[in-house]
């Protein structure tokens, strides 16, 4: 078993990483970093509580470090862990600049260590259903995609890295990165972006509304998020010259993890009745409309792949190069919104290849 150290026990550590690590037979949750009260011991009494990050990276028994700290700490902590000879999983967004990301990728290669970004939304029902309908060809030539990540939230949290106007803060970096990653997985790198971003809850706050349009040669992808949505519509809408696909409902895995349901337990990741898609197609003069139950999610595949990649039993599926391309699009979207202009994106064949669907989960 590989020993894992978790660098934070906030929401991402308590809800996502710790339960998924504990459910993976090839991993042992060995250490959790908590500088004040050791609250993690109530959930995992067998773990060691570290008081400093330096204690984690100096410990020779630690094989894998999970950097799930505020965004501005991703780069320095990942770098320090790699230099200490550890494999690293880092939360999204990967880094806050392309230079930082490129440096970490080169360092991981130099150290011969696995470096991966936790892009768990690829393993949710929304993404899996969209991937399936596009691969089937049932919609014909895709002309427009609209992806929503809406919620109703009036309160301002204490988390400055999410609420204040800081580099990498706000919903564009927190939620938009998920939709950007799905878009890249499904369609590759776009040619241009035009973005509108606002703070609805307070003028001095970080982005909590965005409407971003990515331009492909013959298609537009719209990524939208609004913090004042009480009644949600379709999460994903895909329109082609032979039909439309509308996805409704929410993946259950996050909610189950919050309730203590983990992979392997009865009912894990089973979509509810409200998780479905409407597929309306036209083929050979026949129109067909059907309601299809949502695909089952599979968060457990993430850490299973990390284990297999570390043990050299399978290729790494969640490549840092993929997530760095996502960071490039996040920064381009911010630039577009700041200046009110269309931003053209350079083409990179190597980056496009990194999203080859043959190598995705």
CSV table of C-alpha atoms in Angstrom, one decimal:
chain,number,residue,atom,x,y,z
A,1,UNK,CA,0.0,0.0,0.0
A,2,UNK,CA,1.1,3.6,-0.7
A,3,UNK,CA,1.1,6.0,2.2
A,4,UNK,CA,-0.8,9.2,1.6
A,5,UNK,CA,-0.6,12.6,3.3
A,6,UNK,CA,-3.5,15.1,3.0
A,7,UNK,CA,-2.5,18.8,3.3
A,8,UNK,CA,-5.9,20.1,4.4
A,9,UNK,CA,-9.0,18.8,6.1
A,10,UNK,CA,-11.4,21.4,5.0
A,11,UNK,CA,-14.3,20.7,2.6
A,12,UNK,CA,-12.2,19.1,-0.2
A,13,UNK,CA,-10.2,17.0,2.3
A,14,UNK,CA,-13.1,15.8,4.4
A,15,UNK,CA,-15.7,15.3,1.7
A,16,UNK,CA,-13.7,14.2,-1.3
A,17,UNK,CA,-10.1,13.2,-0.8
A,18,UNK,CA,-10.1,11.4,2.6
A,19,UNK,CA,-13.1,9.2,1.8
A,20,UNK,CA,-11.9,8.3,-1.7
A,21,UNK,CA,-8.4,7.6,-0.5
A,22,UNK,CA,-9.8,5.4,2.4
A,23,UNK,CA,-11.9,3.5,-0.1
A,24,UNK,CA,-9.0,2.7,-2.4
A,25,UNK,CA,-7.4,-0.6,-1.5
A,26,UNK,CA,-4.0,0.4,-2.8
A,27,UNK,CA,-3.8,3.5,-0.6
A,28,UNK,CA,-3.3,4.1,3.2
A,29,UNK,CA,-4.4,7.5,4.5
A,30,UNK,CA,-1.3,7.9,6.8
A,31,UNK,CA,-1.1,11.7,7.6
A,32,UNK,CA,-3.4,14.7,7.7
A,33,UNK,CA,-2.1,18.3,8.1
A,34,UNK,CA,-4.0,20.2,10.8
A,35,UNK,CA,-2.2,23.1,12.4
A,36,UNK,CA,-4.8,23.7,15.2
A,37,UNK,CA,-7.4,21.2,16.4
A,38,UNK,CA,-7.0,17.6,15.2
A,39,UNK,CA,-10.6,17.2,14.2
A,40,UNK,CA,-9.7,14.6,11.6
A,41,UNK,CA,-9.1,12.0,14.3
A,42,UNK,CA,-12.8,11.8,14.9
A,43,UNK,CA,-13.2,10.4,11.4
A,44,UNK,CA,-9.9,8.6,11.0
A,45,UNK,CA,-8.5,7.8,14.5
A,46,UNK,CA,-5.6,5.8,13.0
A,47,UNK,CA,-4.0,8.7,11.1
A,48,UNK,CA,-1.0,10.7,12.1
A,49,UNK,CA,-1.7,14.5,12.6
A,50,UNK,CA,1.1,16.7,11.2
A,51,UNK,CA,1.4,20.2,12.5
A,52,UNK,CA,3.5,21.5,9.6
A,53,UNK,CA,3.9,20.8,5.8
A,54,UNK,CA,7.6,20.4,6.3
A,55,UNK,CA,6.9,17.4,8.6
A,56,UNK,CA,5.0,15.7,5.8
A,57,UNK,CA,7.6,16.1,3.0
A,58,UNK,CA,10.4,15.1,5.4
A,59,UNK,CA,8.7,11.9,6.3
A,60,UNK,CA,10.3,9.1,4.3
A,61,UNK,CA,7.3,6.7,4.6
A,62,UNK,CA,5.0,9.2,2.7
A,63,UNK,CA,4.7,8.2,-0.9
A,64,UNK,CA,1.9,10.5,-2.2
A,65,UNK,CA,1.1,14.1,-1.1
A,66,UNK,CA,-2.3,15.6,-1.8
A,67,UNK,CA,-2.1,19.4,-2.1
A,68,UNK,CA,-5.7,20.5,-1.5
A,69,UNK,CA,-4.9,23.9,-0.1
A,70,UNK,CA,-6.0,27.4,-1.3
A,71,UNK,CA,-5.1,28.1,-4.9
A,72,UNK,CA,-2.1,30.3,-4.3
A,73,UNK,CA,-0.4,27.5,-2.4
A,74,UNK,CA,-0.7,24.9,-5.1
A,75,UNK,CA,2.6,25.9,-6.8
A,76,UNK,CA,5.0,26.2,-3.8
A,77,UNK,CA,3.7,23.1,-2.0
A,78,UNK,CA,3.6,20.9,-5.1
A,79,UNK,CA,7.1,22.0,-6.0
A,80,UNK,CA,8.4,21.3,-2.4
A,81,UNK,CA,6.8,17.9,-2.4
A,82,UNK,CA,8.2,16.9,-5.8
A,83,UNK,CA,11.7,18.1,-4.7
A,84,UNK,CA,11.3,15.9,-1.6
A,85,UNK,CA,10.7,12.9,-3.9
A,86,UNK,CA,7.0,12.5,-3.4
A,87,UNK,CA,4.3,11.8,-6.0
A,88,UNK,CA,1.7,14.6,-6.0
A,89,UNK,CA,-2.0,15.0,-6.5
A,90,UNK,CA,-3.0,18.7,-6.6
A,91,UNK,CA,-6.5,20.2,-6.5
A,92,UNK,CA,-7.8,22.2,-9.4
A,93,UNK,CA,-7.0,24.8,-10.6
A,94,UNK,CA,-3.5,23.3,-11.2
A,95,UNK,CA,-1.6,26.6,-10.9
A,96,UNK,CA,-2.3,30.3,-11.3
A,97,UNK,CA,0.1,30.9,-14.2
A,98,UNK,CA,1.4,28.9,-17.2
A,99,UNK,CA,5.0,29.4,-16.1
A,100,UNK,CA,4.3,27.8,-12.7
A,101,UNK,CA,2.5,24.8,-14.4
A,102,UNK,CA,5.3,24.2,-17.0
A,103,UNK,CA,7.9,24.3,-14.2
A,104,UNK,CA,6.1,21.7,-12.1
A,105,UNK,CA,5.5,19.4,-15.1
A,106,UNK,CA,9.2,19.6,-16.0
A,107,UNK,CA,10.2,19.0,-12.3
A,108,UNK,CA,7.9,15.9,-12.1
A,109,UNK,CA,9.5,14.5,-15.2
A,110,UNK,CA,13.0,15.2,-13.8
A,111,UNK,CA,12.1,13.6,-10.4
A,112,UNK,CA,10.3,10.7,-12.2
A,113,UNK,CA,7.2,11.2,-10.1
A,114,UNK,CA,3.5,11.2,-10.8
A,115,UNK,CA,1.9,14.6,-10.9
A,116,UNK,CA,-1.8,14.8,-11.4
A,117,UNK,CA,-4.7,17.3,-11.0
A,118,UNK,CA,-7.9,16.2,-9.3
A,119,UNK,CA,-10.4,16.7,-12.2
A,120,UNK,CA,-13.2,14.7,-10.6
A,121,UNK,CA,-16.0,16.2,-12.7
A,122,UNK,CA,-14.9,14.1,-15.7
A,123,UNK,CA,-16.2,11.2,-13.6
A,124,UNK,CA,-19.7,12.6,-13.0
A,125,UNK,CA,-23.0,11.9,-14.7
A,126,UNK,CA,-23.1,15.2,-16.7
A,127,UNK,CA,-19.8,14.7,-18.4
A,128,UNK,CA,-20.3,11.0,-19.0
A,129,UNK,CA,-23.7,11.5,-20.5
A,130,UNK,CA,-22.4,14.3,-22.8
A,131,UNK,CA,-19.4,12.2,-23.8
A,132,UNK,CA,-21.6,9.3,-24.7
A,133,UNK,CA,-24.1,11.1,-26.8
A,134,UNK,CA,-21.4,13.0,-28.7
A,135,UNK,CA,-19.5,9.8,-29.4
A,136,UNK,CA,-22.6,8.1,-30.7
A,137,UNK,CA,-22.9,10.6,-33.5
A,138,UNK,CA,-26.7,10.7,-32.9
A,139,UNK,CA,-26.8,14.5,-32.9
A,140,UNK,CA,-24.9,14.8,-36.2
A,141,UNK,CA,-22.7,17.9,-36.6
A,142,UNK,CA,-22.6,19.7,-33.2
A,143,UNK,CA,-23.2,23.5,-33.6
A,144,UNK,CA,-23.8,24.7,-30.0
A,145,UNK,CA,-23.2,23.5,-26.5
A,146,UNK,CA,-24.3,25.3,-23.3
A,147,UNK,CA,-23.0,24.2,-19.9
A,148,UNK,CA,-24.3,25.6,-16.6
A,149,UNK,CA,-23.0,25.4,-13.1
A,150,UNK,CA,-25.6,27.4,-11.2
A,151,UNK,CA,-26.6,27.7,-7.6
A,152,UNK,CA,-28.4,30.0,-5.1
A,153,UNK,CA,-26.0,31.4,-2.6
A,154,UNK,CA,-26.5,34.8,-0.9
A,155,UNK,CA,-24.0,34.4,1.9
A,156,UNK,CA,-20.4,35.5,1.9
A,157,UNK,CA,-18.1,32.8,3.3
A,158,UNK,CA,-14.9,33.4,5.4
A,159,UNK,CA,-12.8,32.0,2.6
A,160,UNK,CA,-10.9,34.9,1.2
A,161,UNK,CA,-9.3,32.8,-1.6
A,162,UNK,CA,-12.9,32.3,-2.9
A,163,UNK,CA,-14.7,35.5,-2.1
A,164,UNK,CA,-12.2,38.4,-2.4
A,165,UNK,CA,-10.7,39.9,-5.6
A,166,UNK,CA,-7.4,37.8,-5.5
A,167,UNK,CA,-5.6,36.0,-8.3
A,168,UNK,CA,-7.4,32.7,-9.0
A,169,UNK,CA,-10.4,33.5,-6.8
A,170,UNK,CA,-14.1,33.4,-7.5
A,171,UNK,CA,-16.4,31.0,-9.4
A,172,UNK,CA,-14.5,31.2,-12.7
A,173,UNK,CA,-11.5,29.5,-11.2
A,174,UNK,CA,-13.5,27.4,-8.7
A,175,UNK,CA,-16.4,26.1,-10.9
A,176,UNK,CA,-15.5,27.3,-14.4
A,177,UNK,CA,-12.4,25.1,-14.5
A,178,UNK,CA,-14.7,22.0,-14.3
A,179,UNK,CA,-16.7,23.1,-17.4
A,180,UNK,CA,-13.5,24.2,-19.2
A,181,UNK,CA,-12.0,20.8,-18.6
A,182,UNK,CA,-15.0,18.9,-19.8
A,183,UNK,CA,-15.1,21.1,-22.9
A,184,UNK,CA,-11.5,20.4,-23.7
A,185,UNK,CA,-12.0,16.7,-23.2
A,186,UNK,CA,-14.9,16.6,-25.6
A,187,UNK,CA,-13.8,19.1,-28.3
A,188,UNK,CA,-10.2,20.0,-27.8
A,189,UNK,CA,-8.8,23.5,-27.7
A,190,UNK,CA,-11.0,26.3,-29.1
A,191,UNK,CA,-9.8,29.1,-31.3
A,192,UNK,CA,-11.0,32.2,-29.3
A,193,UNK,CA,-12.9,33.3,-26.3
A,194,UNK,CA,-15.2,36.2,-25.3
A,195,UNK,CA,-16.2,36.5,-21.7
A,196,UNK,CA,-18.4,38.6,-19.4
A,197,UNK,CA,-17.8,38.3,-15.6
A,198,UNK,CA,-19.4,40.1,-12.7
A,199,UNK,CA,-19.7,40.0,-8.9
A,200,UNK,CA,-23.4,40.0,-8.1
A,201,UNK,CA,-23.3,39.8,-4.3
A,202,UNK,CA,-21.0,42.7,-3.7
A,203,UNK,CA,-19.1,45.1,-5.9
A,204,UNK,CA,-15.7,44.5,-4.4
A,205,UNK,CA,-16.1,40.7,-4.4
A,206,UNK,CA,-14.7,38.1,-6.7
A,207,UNK,CA,-16.5,36.7,-9.7
A,208,UNK,CA,-19.7,34.9,-8.9
A,209,UNK,CA,-21.3,35.3,-12.4
A,210,UNK,CA,-19.8,34.4,-15.7
A,211,UNK,CA,-21.0,34.0,-19.3
A,212,UNK,CA,-18.2,32.8,-21.4
A,213,UNK,CA,-18.3,31.9,-25.1
A,214,UNK,CA,-15.6,29.7,-26.7
A,215,UNK,CA,-15.3,29.8,-30.5
A,216,UNK,CA,-14.6,26.7,-32.5
A,217,UNK,CA,-14.5,26.6,-36.3
A,218,UNK,CA,-18.2,25.7,-36.7
A,219,UNK,CA,-19.4,25.6,-33.1
A,220,UNK,CA,-19.8,27.7,-30.0
A,221,UNK,CA,-19.5,26.5,-26.4
A,222,UNK,CA,-21.2,28.6,-23.8
A,223,UNK,CA,-20.1,28.2,-20.2
A,224,UNK,CA,-22.3,29.9,-17.6
A,225,UNK,CA,-22.6,30.3,-13.9
A,226,UNK,CA,-24.9,32.4,-11.8
A,227,UNK,CA,-25.0,32.5,-8.0
A,228,UNK,CA,-28.7,33.7,-7.9
A,229,UNK,CA,-30.5,30.7,-9.5
A,230,UNK,CA,-33.3,29.3,-7.4
A,231,UNK,CA,-34.8,27.1,-10.2
A,232,UNK,CA,-32.4,25.2,-12.4
A,233,UNK,CA,-32.9,24.2,-16.0
A,234,UNK,CA,-30.8,21.9,-18.1
A,235,UNK,CA,-27.2,21.5,-16.9
A,236,UNK,CA,-26.0,20.7,-20.4
A,237,UNK,CA,-27.6,21.4,-23.7
A,238,UNK,CA,-26.1,20.1,-26.9
A,239,UNK,CA,-27.5,20.9,-30.4
A,240,UNK,CA,-26.6,19.4,-33.7
A,241,UNK,CA,-27.9,19.3,-37.2
A,242,UNK,CA,-29.6,15.9,-36.4
A,243,UNK,CA,-30.9,16.5,-32.9
A,244,UNK,CA,-30.6,17.9,-29.4
A,245,UNK,CA,-29.6,16.6,-26.0
A,246,UNK,CA,-30.7,18.2,-22.7
A,247,UNK,CA,-29.3,16.9,-19.4
A,248,UNK,CA,-31.1,17.5,-16.1
A,249,UNK,CA,-30.4,16.7,-12.5
A,250,UNK,CA,-27.2,16.6,-10.4
A,251,UNK,CA,-24.6,13.8,-9.9
A,252,UNK,CA,-25.1,12.2,-6.5
A,253,UNK,CA,-21.5,11.4,-5.6
A,254,UNK,CA,-20.7,14.6,-3.7
A,255,UNK,CA,-23.9,14.4,-1.7
A,256,UNK,CA,-23.3,10.7,-0.9
A,257,UNK,CA,-19.7,11.4,0.3
A,258,UNK,CA,-21.1,14.2,2.6
A,259,UNK,CA,-23.4,11.6,4.1
A,260,UNK,CA,-20.7,9.0,4.6
A,261,UNK,CA,-21.5,6.8,1.6
A,262,UNK,CA,-18.3,5.8,-0.2
A,263,UNK,CA,-17.4,3.6,-3.2
A,264,UNK,CA,-18.3,0.0,-2.6
A,265,UNK,CA,-21.3,0.7,-0.5
A,266,UNK,CA,-24.8,-0.1,-1.6
A,267,UNK,CA,-26.3,2.5,-4.0
A,268,UNK,CA,-23.0,4.2,-4.5
A,269,UNK,CA,-23.2,6.7,-7.5
A,270,UNK,CA,-26.6,5.4,-8.6
A,271,UNK,CA,-28.4,8.3,-10.3
A,272,UNK,CA,-31.7,9.5,-8.8
A,273,UNK,CA,-34.9,9.7,-10.8
A,274,UNK,CA,-34.2,13.4,-11.3
A,275,UNK,CA,-31.0,12.7,-13.2
A,276,UNK,CA,-31.8,12.1,-16.8
A,277,UNK,CA,-31.4,13.4,-20.3
A,278,UNK,CA,-33.9,14.2,-23.1
A,279,UNK,CA,-32.7,13.2,-26.5
A,280,UNK,CA,-34.6,14.4,-29.6
A,281,UNK,CA,-33.2,13.2,-32.9
A,282,UNK,CA,-34.0,13.2,-36.6
A,283,UNK,CA,-32.8,10.4,-38.8
A,284,UNK,CA,-34.0,9.3,-42.3
A,285,UNK,CA,-37.2,11.2,-42.0
A,286,UNK,CA,-38.0,9.8,-38.5
A,287,UNK,CA,-38.2,11.9,-35.4
A,288,UNK,CA,-37.5,10.2,-32.1
A,289,UNK,CA,-37.7,11.7,-28.6
A,290,UNK,CA,-36.7,9.7,-25.6
A,291,UNK,CA,-35.9,10.2,-21.9
A,292,UNK,CA,-32.7,8.3,-20.9
A,293,UNK,CA,-31.6,7.7,-17.3
A,294,UNK,CA,-28.3,9.3,-16.3
A,295,UNK,CA,-25.0,7.4,-16.4
A,296,UNK,CA,-23.5,6.2,-13.1
A,297,UNK,CA,-20.6,8.3,-11.9
A,298,UNK,CA,-17.3,6.8,-10.9
A,299,UNK,CA,-15.1,9.0,-8.6
A,300,UNK,CA,-13.3,5.8,-7.5
A,301,UNK,CA,-11.6,5.6,-10.8
A,302,UNK,CA,-9.4,8.6,-10.1
A,303,UNK,CA,-7.3,7.2,-7.2
A,304,UNK,CA,-7.4,3.8,-8.7
A,305,UNK,CA,-5.6,5.2,-11.8
A,306,UNK,CA,-3.2,7.1,-9.5
A,307,UNK,CA,-2.2,3.9,-7.8
A,308,UNK,CA,-1.8,2.0,-11.1
A,309,UNK,CA,0.3,4.9,-12.6
A,310,UNK,CA,2.6,5.0,-9.6
A,311,UNK,CA,3.1,1.2,-9.8
A,312,UNK,CA,3.6,1.5,-13.6
A,313,UNK,CA,0.6,-0.7,-14.3
A,314,UNK,CA,-1.3,1.8,-16.4
A,315,UNK,CA,-0.8,5.2,-18.0
A,316,UNK,CA,-1.8,8.3,-16.1
A,317,UNK,CA,-5.2,9.4,-17.3
A,318,UNK,CA,-5.4,12.8,-15.5
A,319,UNK,CA,-2.4,14.5,-17.0
A,320,UNK,CA,-1.1,17.8,-15.7
A,321,UNK,CA,-0.6,19.0,-19.3
A,322,UNK,CA,-4.4,18.8,-19.7
A,323,UNK,CA,-5.1,20.8,-16.6
A,324,UNK,CA,-2.5,23.4,-17.6
A,325,UNK,CA,-4.3,24.0,-20.9
A,326,UNK,CA,-7.4,24.6,-18.8
A,327,UNK,CA,-5.5,27.2,-16.8
A,328,UNK,CA,-4.5,28.9,-20.1
A,329,UNK,CA,-8.2,29.2,-21.0
A,330,UNK,CA,-9.2,30.5,-17.5
A,331,UNK,CA,-6.6,33.3,-17.9
A,332,UNK,CA,-7.7,34.1,-21.4
A,333,UNK,CA,-11.3,34.3,-20.2
A,334,UNK,CA,-10.3,36.7,-17.5
A,335,UNK,CA,-8.4,38.9,-20.0
A,336,UNK,CA,-11.3,39.0,-22.3
A,337,UNK,CA,-13.7,40.0,-19.5
A,338,UNK,CA,-11.3,42.6,-18.2
A,339,UNK,CA,-10.7,44.3,-21.6
A,340,UNK,CA,-14.1,43.5,-23.3
A,341,UNK,CA,-12.4,42.0,-26.3
A,342,UNK,CA,-12.3,38.7,-28.2
A,343,UNK,CA,-9.1,36.8,-27.3
A,344,UNK,CA,-7.6,34.5,-29.9
A,345,UNK,CA,-5.9,31.4,-28.7
A,346,UNK,CA,-2.9,29.9,-30.3
A,347,UNK,CA,-3.1,26.3,-31.7
A,348,UNK,CA,-0.8,23.7,-30.1
A,349,UNK,CA,-1.0,20.2,-31.6
A,350,UNK,CA,0.7,18.6,-28.6
A,351,UNK,CA,-1.9,20.1,-26.3
A,352,UNK,CA,-4.7,18.9,-28.5
A,353,UNK,CA,-3.2,15.4,-28.4
A,354,UNK,CA,-3.2,15.4,-24.6
A,355,UNK,CA,-7.0,15.3,-24.8
A,356,UNK,CA,-7.2,12.4,-27.2
A,357,UNK,CA,-10.3,10.6,-25.9
A,358,UNK,CA,-8.6,7.2,-26.2
A,359,UNK,CA,-6.5,8.2,-23.2
A,360,UNK,CA,-9.4,9.6,-21.1
A,361,UNK,CA,-11.4,7.6,-18.4
